[in-house]
Short mmCIF file of C-alpha atoms and ligand atoms in Angstrom, two decimals:
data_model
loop_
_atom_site.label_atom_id
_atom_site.label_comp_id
_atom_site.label_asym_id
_atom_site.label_seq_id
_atom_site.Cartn_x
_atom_site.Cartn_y
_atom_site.Cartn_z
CA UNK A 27 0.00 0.00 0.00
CA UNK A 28 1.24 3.67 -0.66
CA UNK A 29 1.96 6.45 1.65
CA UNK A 30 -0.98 9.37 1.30
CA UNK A 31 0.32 12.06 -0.83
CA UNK A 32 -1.77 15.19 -1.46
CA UNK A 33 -1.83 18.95 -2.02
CA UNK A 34 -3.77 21.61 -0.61
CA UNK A 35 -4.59 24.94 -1.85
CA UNK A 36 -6.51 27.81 -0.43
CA UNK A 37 -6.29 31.28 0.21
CA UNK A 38 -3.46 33.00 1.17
CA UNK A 39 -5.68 34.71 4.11
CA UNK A 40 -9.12 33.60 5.06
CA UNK A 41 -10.22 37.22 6.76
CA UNK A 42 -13.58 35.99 8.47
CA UNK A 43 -16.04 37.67 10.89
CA UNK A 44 -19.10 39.55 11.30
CA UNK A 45 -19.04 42.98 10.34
CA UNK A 46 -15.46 42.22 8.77
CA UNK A 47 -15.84 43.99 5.26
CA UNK A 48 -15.08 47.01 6.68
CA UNK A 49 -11.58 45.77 6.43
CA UNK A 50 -11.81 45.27 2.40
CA UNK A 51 -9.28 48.52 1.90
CA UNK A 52 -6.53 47.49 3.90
CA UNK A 53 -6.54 43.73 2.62
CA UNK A 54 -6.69 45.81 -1.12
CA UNK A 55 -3.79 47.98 0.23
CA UNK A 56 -1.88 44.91 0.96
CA UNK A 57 -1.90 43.25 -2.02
CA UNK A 58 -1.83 46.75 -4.51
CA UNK A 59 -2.15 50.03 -5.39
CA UNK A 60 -4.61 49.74 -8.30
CA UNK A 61 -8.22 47.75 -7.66
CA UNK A 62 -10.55 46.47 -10.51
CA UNK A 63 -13.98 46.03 -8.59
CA UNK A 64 -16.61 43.83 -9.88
CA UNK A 65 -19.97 42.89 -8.01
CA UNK A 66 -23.01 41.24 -8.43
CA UNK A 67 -26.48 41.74 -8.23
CA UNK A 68 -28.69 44.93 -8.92
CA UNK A 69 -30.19 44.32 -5.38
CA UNK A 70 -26.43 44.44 -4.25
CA UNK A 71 -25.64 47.83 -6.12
CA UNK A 72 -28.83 49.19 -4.67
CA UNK A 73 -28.16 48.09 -0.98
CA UNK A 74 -25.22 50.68 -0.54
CA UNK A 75 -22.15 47.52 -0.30
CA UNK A 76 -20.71 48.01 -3.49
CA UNK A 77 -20.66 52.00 -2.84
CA UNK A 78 -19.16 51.39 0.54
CA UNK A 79 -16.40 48.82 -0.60
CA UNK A 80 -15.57 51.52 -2.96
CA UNK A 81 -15.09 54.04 -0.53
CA UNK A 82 -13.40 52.61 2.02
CA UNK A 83 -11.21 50.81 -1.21
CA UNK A 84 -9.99 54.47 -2.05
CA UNK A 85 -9.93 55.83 1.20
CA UNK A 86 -7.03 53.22 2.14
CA UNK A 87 -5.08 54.72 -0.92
CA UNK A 88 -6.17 52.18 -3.50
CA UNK A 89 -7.21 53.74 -7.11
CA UNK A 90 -10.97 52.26 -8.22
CA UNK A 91 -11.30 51.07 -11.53
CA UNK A 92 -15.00 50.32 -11.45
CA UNK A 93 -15.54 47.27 -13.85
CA UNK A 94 -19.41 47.48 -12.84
CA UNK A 95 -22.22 44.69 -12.25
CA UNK A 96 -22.29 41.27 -13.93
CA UNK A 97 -26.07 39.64 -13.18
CA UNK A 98 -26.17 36.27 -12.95
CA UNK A 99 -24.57 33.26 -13.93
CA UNK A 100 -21.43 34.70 -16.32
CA UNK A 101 -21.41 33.82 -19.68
CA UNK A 102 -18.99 34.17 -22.15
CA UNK A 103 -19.81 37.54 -23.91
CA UNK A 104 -19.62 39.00 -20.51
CA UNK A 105 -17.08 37.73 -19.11
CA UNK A 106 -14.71 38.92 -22.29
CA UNK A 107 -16.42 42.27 -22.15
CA UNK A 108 -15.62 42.48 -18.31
CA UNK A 109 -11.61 41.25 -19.78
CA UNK A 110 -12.08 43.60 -22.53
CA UNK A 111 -12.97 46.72 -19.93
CA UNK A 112 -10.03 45.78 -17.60
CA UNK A 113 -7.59 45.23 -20.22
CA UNK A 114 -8.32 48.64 -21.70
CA UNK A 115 -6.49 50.55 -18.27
CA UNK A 116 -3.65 47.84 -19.02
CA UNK A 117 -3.54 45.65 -16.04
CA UNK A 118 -0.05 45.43 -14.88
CA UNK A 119 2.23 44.19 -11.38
CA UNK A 120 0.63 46.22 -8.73
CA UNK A 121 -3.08 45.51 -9.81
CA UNK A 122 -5.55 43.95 -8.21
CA UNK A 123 -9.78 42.36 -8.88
CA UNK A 124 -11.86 42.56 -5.98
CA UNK A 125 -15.37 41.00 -6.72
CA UNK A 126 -18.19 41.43 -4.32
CA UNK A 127 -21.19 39.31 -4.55
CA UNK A 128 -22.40 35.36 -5.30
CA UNK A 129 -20.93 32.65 -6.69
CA UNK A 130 -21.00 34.14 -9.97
CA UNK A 131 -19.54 37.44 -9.51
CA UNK A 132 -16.42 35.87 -7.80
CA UNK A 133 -16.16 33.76 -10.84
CA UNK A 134 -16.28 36.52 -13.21
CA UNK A 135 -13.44 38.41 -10.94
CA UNK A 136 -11.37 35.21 -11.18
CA UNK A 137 -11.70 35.23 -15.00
CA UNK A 138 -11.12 38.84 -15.66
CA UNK A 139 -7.55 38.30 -12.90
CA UNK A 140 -6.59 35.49 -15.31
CA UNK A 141 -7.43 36.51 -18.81
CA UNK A 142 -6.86 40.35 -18.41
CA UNK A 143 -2.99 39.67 -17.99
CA UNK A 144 -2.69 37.81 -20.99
CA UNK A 145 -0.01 38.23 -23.53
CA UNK A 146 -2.55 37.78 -26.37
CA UNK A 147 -6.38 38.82 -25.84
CA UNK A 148 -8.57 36.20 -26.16
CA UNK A 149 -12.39 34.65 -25.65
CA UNK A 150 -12.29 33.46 -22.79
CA UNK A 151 -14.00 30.07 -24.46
CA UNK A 152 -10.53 28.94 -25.75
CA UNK A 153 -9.65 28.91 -22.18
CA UNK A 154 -12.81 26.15 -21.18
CA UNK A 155 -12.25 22.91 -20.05
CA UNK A 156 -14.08 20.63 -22.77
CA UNK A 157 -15.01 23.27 -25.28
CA UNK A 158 -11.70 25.14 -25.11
CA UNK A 159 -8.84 25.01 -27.48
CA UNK A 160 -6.64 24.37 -24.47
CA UNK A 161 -5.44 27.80 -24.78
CA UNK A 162 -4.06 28.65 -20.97
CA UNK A 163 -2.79 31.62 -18.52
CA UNK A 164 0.46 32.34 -19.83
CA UNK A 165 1.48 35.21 -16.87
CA UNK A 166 0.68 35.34 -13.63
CA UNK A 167 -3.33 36.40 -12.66
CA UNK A 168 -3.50 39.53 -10.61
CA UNK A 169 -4.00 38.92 -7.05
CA UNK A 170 -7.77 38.55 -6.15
CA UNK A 171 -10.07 39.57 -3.11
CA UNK A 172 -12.91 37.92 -2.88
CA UNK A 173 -15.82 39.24 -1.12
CA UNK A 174 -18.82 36.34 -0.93
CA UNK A 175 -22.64 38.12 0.08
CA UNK A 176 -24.27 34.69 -0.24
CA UNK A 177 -23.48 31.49 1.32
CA UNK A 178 -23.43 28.72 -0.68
CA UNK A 179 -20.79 28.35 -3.46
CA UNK A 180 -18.08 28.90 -1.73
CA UNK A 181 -16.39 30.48 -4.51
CA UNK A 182 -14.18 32.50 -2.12
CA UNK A 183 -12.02 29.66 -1.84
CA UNK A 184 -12.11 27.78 -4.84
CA UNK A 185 -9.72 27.72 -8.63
CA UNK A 186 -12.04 27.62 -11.14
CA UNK A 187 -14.55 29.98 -12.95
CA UNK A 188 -17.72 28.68 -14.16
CA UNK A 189 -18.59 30.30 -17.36
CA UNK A 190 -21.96 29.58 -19.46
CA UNK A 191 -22.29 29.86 -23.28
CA UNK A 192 -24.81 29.72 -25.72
CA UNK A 193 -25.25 27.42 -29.09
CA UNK A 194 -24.48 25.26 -28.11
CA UNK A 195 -25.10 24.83 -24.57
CA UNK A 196 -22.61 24.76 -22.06
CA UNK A 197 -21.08 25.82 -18.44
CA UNK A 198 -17.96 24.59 -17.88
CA UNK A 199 -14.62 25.79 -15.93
CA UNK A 200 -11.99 28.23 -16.84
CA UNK A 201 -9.45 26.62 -13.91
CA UNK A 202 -5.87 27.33 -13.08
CA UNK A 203 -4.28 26.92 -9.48
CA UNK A 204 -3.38 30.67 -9.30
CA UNK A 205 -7.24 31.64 -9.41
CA UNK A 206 -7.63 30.63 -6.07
CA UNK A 207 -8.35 33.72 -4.24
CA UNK A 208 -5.40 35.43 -2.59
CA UNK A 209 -7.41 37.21 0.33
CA UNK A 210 -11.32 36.02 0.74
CA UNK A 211 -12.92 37.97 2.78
CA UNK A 212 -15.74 36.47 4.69
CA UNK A 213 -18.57 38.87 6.52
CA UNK A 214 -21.67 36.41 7.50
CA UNK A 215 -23.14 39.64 7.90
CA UNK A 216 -23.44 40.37 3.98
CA UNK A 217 -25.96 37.44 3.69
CA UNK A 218 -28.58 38.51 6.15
CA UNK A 219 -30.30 40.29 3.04
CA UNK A 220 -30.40 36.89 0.96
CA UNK A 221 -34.05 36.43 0.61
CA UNK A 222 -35.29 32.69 1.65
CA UNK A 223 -35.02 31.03 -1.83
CA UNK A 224 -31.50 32.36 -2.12
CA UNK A 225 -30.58 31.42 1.25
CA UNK A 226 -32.36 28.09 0.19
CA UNK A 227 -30.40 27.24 -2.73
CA UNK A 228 -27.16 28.77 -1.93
CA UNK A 229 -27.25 26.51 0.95
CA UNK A 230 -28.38 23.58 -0.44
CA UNK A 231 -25.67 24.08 -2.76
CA UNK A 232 -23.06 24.09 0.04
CA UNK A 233 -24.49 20.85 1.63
CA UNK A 234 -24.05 19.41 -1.85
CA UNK A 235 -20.82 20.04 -2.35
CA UNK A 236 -19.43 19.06 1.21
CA UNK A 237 -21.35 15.69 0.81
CA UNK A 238 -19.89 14.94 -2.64
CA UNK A 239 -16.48 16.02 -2.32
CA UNK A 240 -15.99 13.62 0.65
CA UNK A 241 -17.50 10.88 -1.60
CA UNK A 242 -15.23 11.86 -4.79
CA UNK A 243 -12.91 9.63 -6.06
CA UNK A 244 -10.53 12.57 -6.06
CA UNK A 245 -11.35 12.84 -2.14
CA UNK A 246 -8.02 14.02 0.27
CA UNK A 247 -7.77 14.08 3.69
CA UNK A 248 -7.70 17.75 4.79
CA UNK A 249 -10.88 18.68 2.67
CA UNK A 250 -12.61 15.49 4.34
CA UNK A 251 -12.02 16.40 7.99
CA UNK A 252 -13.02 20.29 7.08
CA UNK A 253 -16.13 19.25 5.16
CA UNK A 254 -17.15 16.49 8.02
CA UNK A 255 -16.81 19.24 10.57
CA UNK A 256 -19.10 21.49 8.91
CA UNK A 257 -22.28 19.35 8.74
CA UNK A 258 -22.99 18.95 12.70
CA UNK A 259 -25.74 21.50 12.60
CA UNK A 260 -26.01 22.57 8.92
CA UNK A 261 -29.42 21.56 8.37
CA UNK A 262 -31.08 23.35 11.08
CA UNK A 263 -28.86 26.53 10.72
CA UNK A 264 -30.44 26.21 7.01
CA UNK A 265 -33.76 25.87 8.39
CA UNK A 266 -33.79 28.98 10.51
CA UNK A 267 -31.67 30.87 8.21
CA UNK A 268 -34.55 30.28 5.74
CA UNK A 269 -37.60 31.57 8.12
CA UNK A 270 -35.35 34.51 9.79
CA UNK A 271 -32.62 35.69 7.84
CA UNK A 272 -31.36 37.95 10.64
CA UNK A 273 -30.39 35.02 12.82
CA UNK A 274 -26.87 35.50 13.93
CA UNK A 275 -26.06 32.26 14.43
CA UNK A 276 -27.43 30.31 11.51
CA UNK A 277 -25.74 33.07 9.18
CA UNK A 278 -22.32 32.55 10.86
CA UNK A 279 -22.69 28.92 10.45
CA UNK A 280 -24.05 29.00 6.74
CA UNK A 281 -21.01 31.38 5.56
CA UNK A 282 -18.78 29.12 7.46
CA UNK A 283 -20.16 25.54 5.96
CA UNK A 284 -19.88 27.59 2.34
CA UNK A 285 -16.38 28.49 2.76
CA UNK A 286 -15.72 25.15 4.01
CA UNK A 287 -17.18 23.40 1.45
CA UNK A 288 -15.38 25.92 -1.11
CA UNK A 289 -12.09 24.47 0.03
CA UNK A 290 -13.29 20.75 0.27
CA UNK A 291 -14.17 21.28 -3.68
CA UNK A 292 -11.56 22.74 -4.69
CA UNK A 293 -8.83 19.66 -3.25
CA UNK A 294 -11.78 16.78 -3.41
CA UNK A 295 -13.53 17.31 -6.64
CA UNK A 296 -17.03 16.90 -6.73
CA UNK A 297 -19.68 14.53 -8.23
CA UNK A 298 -22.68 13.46 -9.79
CA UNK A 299 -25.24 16.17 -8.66
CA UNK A 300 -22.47 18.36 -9.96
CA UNK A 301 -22.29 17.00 -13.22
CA UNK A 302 -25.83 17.06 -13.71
CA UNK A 303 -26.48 20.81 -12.06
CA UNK A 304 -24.01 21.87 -14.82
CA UNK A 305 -26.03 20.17 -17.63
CA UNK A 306 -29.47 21.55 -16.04
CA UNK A 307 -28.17 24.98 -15.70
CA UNK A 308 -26.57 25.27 -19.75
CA UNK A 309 -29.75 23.64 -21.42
CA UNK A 310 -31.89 25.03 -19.21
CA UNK A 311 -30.70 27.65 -17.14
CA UNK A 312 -31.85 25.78 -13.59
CA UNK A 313 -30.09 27.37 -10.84
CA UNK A 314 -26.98 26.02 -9.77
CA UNK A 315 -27.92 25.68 -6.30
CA UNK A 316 -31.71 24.41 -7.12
CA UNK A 317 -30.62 21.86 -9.25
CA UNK A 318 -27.83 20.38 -6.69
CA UNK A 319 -30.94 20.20 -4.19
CA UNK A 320 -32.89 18.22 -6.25
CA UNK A 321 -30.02 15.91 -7.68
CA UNK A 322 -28.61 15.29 -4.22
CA UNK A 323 -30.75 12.51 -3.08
CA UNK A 324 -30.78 10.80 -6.50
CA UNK A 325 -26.77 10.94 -6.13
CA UNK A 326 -26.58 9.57 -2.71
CA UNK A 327 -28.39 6.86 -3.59
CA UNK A 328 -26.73 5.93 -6.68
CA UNK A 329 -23.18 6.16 -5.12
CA UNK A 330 -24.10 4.80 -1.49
CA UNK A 331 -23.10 1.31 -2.16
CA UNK A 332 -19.84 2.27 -3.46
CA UNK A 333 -18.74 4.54 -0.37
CA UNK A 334 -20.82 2.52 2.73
CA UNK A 335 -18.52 3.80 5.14
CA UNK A 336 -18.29 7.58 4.11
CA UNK A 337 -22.01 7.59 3.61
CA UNK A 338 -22.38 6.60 7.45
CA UNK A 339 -19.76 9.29 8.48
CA UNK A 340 -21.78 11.79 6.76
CA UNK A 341 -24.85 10.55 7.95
CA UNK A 342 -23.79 10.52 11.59
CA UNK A 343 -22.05 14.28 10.96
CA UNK A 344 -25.24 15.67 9.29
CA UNK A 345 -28.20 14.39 11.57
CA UNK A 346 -25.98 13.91 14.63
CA UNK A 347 -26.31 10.37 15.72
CA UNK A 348 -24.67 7.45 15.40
CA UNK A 349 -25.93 4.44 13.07
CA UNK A 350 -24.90 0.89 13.70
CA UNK A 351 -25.48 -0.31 10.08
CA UNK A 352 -23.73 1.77 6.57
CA UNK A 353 -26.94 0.52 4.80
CA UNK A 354 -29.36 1.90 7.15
CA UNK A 355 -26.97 5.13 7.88
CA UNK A 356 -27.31 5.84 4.17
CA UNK A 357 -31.29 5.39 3.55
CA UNK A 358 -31.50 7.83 7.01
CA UNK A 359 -28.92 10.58 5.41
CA UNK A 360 -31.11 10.38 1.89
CA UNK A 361 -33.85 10.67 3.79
CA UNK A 362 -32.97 13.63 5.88
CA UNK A 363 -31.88 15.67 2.58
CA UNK A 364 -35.02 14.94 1.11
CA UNK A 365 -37.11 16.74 4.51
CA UNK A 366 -34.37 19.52 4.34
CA UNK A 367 -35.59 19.96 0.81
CA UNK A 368 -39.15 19.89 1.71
CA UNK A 369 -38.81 22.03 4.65
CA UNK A 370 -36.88 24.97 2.25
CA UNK A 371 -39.55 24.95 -0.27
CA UNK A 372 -37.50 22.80 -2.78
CA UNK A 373 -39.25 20.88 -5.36
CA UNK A 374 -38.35 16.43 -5.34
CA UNK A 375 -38.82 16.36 -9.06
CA UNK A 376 -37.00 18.40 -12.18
CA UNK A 377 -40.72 18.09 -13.62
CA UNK A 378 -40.99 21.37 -11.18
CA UNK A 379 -38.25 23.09 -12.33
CA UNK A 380 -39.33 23.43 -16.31
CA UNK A 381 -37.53 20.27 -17.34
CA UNK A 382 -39.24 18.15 -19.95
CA UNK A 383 -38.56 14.08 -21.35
CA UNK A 384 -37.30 15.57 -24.54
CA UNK A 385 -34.73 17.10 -22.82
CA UNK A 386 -32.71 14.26 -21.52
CA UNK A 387 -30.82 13.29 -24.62
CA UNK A 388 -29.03 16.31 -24.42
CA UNK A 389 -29.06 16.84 -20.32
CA UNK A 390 -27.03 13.11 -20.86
CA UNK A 391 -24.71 14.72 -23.34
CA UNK A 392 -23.99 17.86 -21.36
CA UNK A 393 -23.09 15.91 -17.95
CA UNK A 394 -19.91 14.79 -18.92
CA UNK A 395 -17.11 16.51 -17.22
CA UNK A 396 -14.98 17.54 -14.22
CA UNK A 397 -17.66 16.64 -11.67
CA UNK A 398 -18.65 12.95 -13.28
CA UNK A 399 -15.14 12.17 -13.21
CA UNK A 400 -15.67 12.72 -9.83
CA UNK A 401 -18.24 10.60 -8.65
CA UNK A 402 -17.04 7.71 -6.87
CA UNK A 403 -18.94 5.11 -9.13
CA UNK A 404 -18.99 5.19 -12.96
CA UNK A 405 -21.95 6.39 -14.81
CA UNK A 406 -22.86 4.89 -17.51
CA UNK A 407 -25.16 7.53 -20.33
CA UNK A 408 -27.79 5.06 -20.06
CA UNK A 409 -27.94 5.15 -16.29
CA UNK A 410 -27.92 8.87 -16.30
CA UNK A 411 -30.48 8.56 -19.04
CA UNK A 412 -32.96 6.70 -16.56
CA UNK A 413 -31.72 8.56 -13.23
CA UNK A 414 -33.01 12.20 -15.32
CA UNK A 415 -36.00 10.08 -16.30
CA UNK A 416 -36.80 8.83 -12.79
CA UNK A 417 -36.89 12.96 -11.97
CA UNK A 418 -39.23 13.84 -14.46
FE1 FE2 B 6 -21.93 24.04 -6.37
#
């Protein structure tokens, strides 16, 4: 038998706390004099953050380049005309990205950190994994601060960019070591404003990924421990998250489990919910996090066979008791997702979510990837064929 042998990246700092992003300018002073900001949502933009990180951004001494607002999941015309903008002020040593927002702005600040130092300008499609030309970074990214106001993807702390394109469909990763964050700056305190279905899905996205990535075949040891350690309790923070968004505690421990689970991803891999939340979100734009809740259960039960004892550790970590048999452990942990769904006002079946039988030729296709690579038993297209079938 061999010795373990495994990396692990993350951020250089982890800044994390309540009320912490008033600390964004000196973590921007640290790392340059120049700053291209980037944030999400309209709702965002609207709720004063973005104008504050500004402020406080040039009132350490760090110039503002203001990139503006990318809405939703980034797709490849935006992301090149977010590389396009930056690349016009010619990005050099000294620069910076700080993106504030979801999942999907801290993507799109990743991509624009990579791409924007380029030698030769480029969509960033030739970068994609699968679609690509195998183009890749050929200087260093700028440094990047990453500022999460959801809790779910944890994004903050992972090396890859999930980019969406059109005709045909796809969402696939623009990865590279050197896009993990430098600084991510955590504030619980940014999410309180999630409304209930984005609490909901961000979180269920989170569970997802800390459940798969200890199943993955790519699984390590330091992402397993921090991934096991953040289920005691994640369900019920979730619940009361999800009926009062301004509970302290559940916030704290949401934003927590998301970074968590960032890191777990981003050494572990992920899996089969994965695969198919990518394929469900190109064809049909299902969100990310919506689509990992409903795939989730299918997943555990199509992998629990192959990973009896992981599936009881998980089990035992999530609903916090201990199970004497891995069969029984695992029908308990689907279980428990499944009322977790129910209880955050997440459809069981894609039927709900707009998809349709004619669909799943192409949902089949699209599900090949990173993530299926990852799942701990092989899929085979017929067996994904009948487990999108069985959802219907
Ligand atoms: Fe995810």
């Amino acid at each position: 038998m061999s010795s373990p042998r495994f990396d692990f990246l993350s951020p250089t700092r982890i800044a994390w706390g309540w009320g912490r992003r008033s600390e964004i300018g000196g973590h921007a002073a640290r790392l340059g004099r120049r700053v291209f900001l980037l944030h999400g949502s309209r709702t965002l933009e609207r709720s004063g953050v973005v104008e504050e990180a500004a402020e406080r951004l040039q009132s350490a001494g760090v110039a503002v380049v203001r990139l503006g607002g990318t809405f939703g999941e980034p797709h490849v015309a935006e992301v090149d005309r977010l590389v396009a903008e930056a690349r016009r002020h010619s990005p050099q040593v000294g620069d910076l990205v700080c993106a504030v927002g979801g999942g999907s702005a801290l993507d799109a600040g990743k991509a624009v950190a990579g791409l924007a130092v380029c030698s030769q300008p480029a969509s960033v499609r030739e970068y994609l994994e699968g679609v690509g030309n195998g183009r890749t970074i050929d200087r260093p990214p700028l440094p990047i601060l990453a500022v999460p106001t959801t809790a779910g993807t944890g994004a903050e702390a992972t090396k890859n960019a999930v980019v969406a394109g059109r005709e045909p469909s796809f969402k696939k990763s623009l990865r590279d070591d050197r896009l993990m964050p430098t600084v991510a700056l955590v504030d619980p305190e940014l999410t309180v404003s999630n409304p209930p279905q984005v609490t909901a899905s961000s979180g269920m996205d989170a569970v997802c990924q800390l459940m798969e990535s200890i199943l993955s075949r790519k699984s390590q040891p330091m992402p397993r421990r921090l991934a096991l350690g953040a289920l005691p309790g994640l369900g019920e923070a979730l619940r009361i998250a999800y009926r009062d968004p301004a509970d302290r505690p559940a916030r704290e421990k949401l934003a927590f489990a998301a970074l968590q689970s960032g890191l777990a991803l981003a050494n572990s891999g992920l899996g089969l919910a994965h695969a198919a939340a990518a394929a469900l979100g190109a064809l049909l734009e299902v969100p990310h996090g919506l689509a990992c809740a409903v795939m989730l259960p299918v997943a555990l039960k199509f992998n629990a066979a192959e990973r009896p004892s992981e599936m009881r550790e998980i089990a035992e970590a999530f609903m916090g008791r201990g199970f004497s048999r891995a069969e029984s452990a695992a029908a308990a942990l689907i279980d428990a997702v499944r009322e977790l769904n129910r209880d955050l006002g997440v459809p069981d079946r894609l039927g709900a979510l707009g998809v349709v039988e004619s669909a799943v030729p192409q949902l089949v296709q699209l599900s090949a990837g990173s993530s299926l690579d990852g799942n701990p038993r092989s899929v085979t297209p017929e067996e994904l064929n009948d487990l999108y079938r069985s959802l219907i």
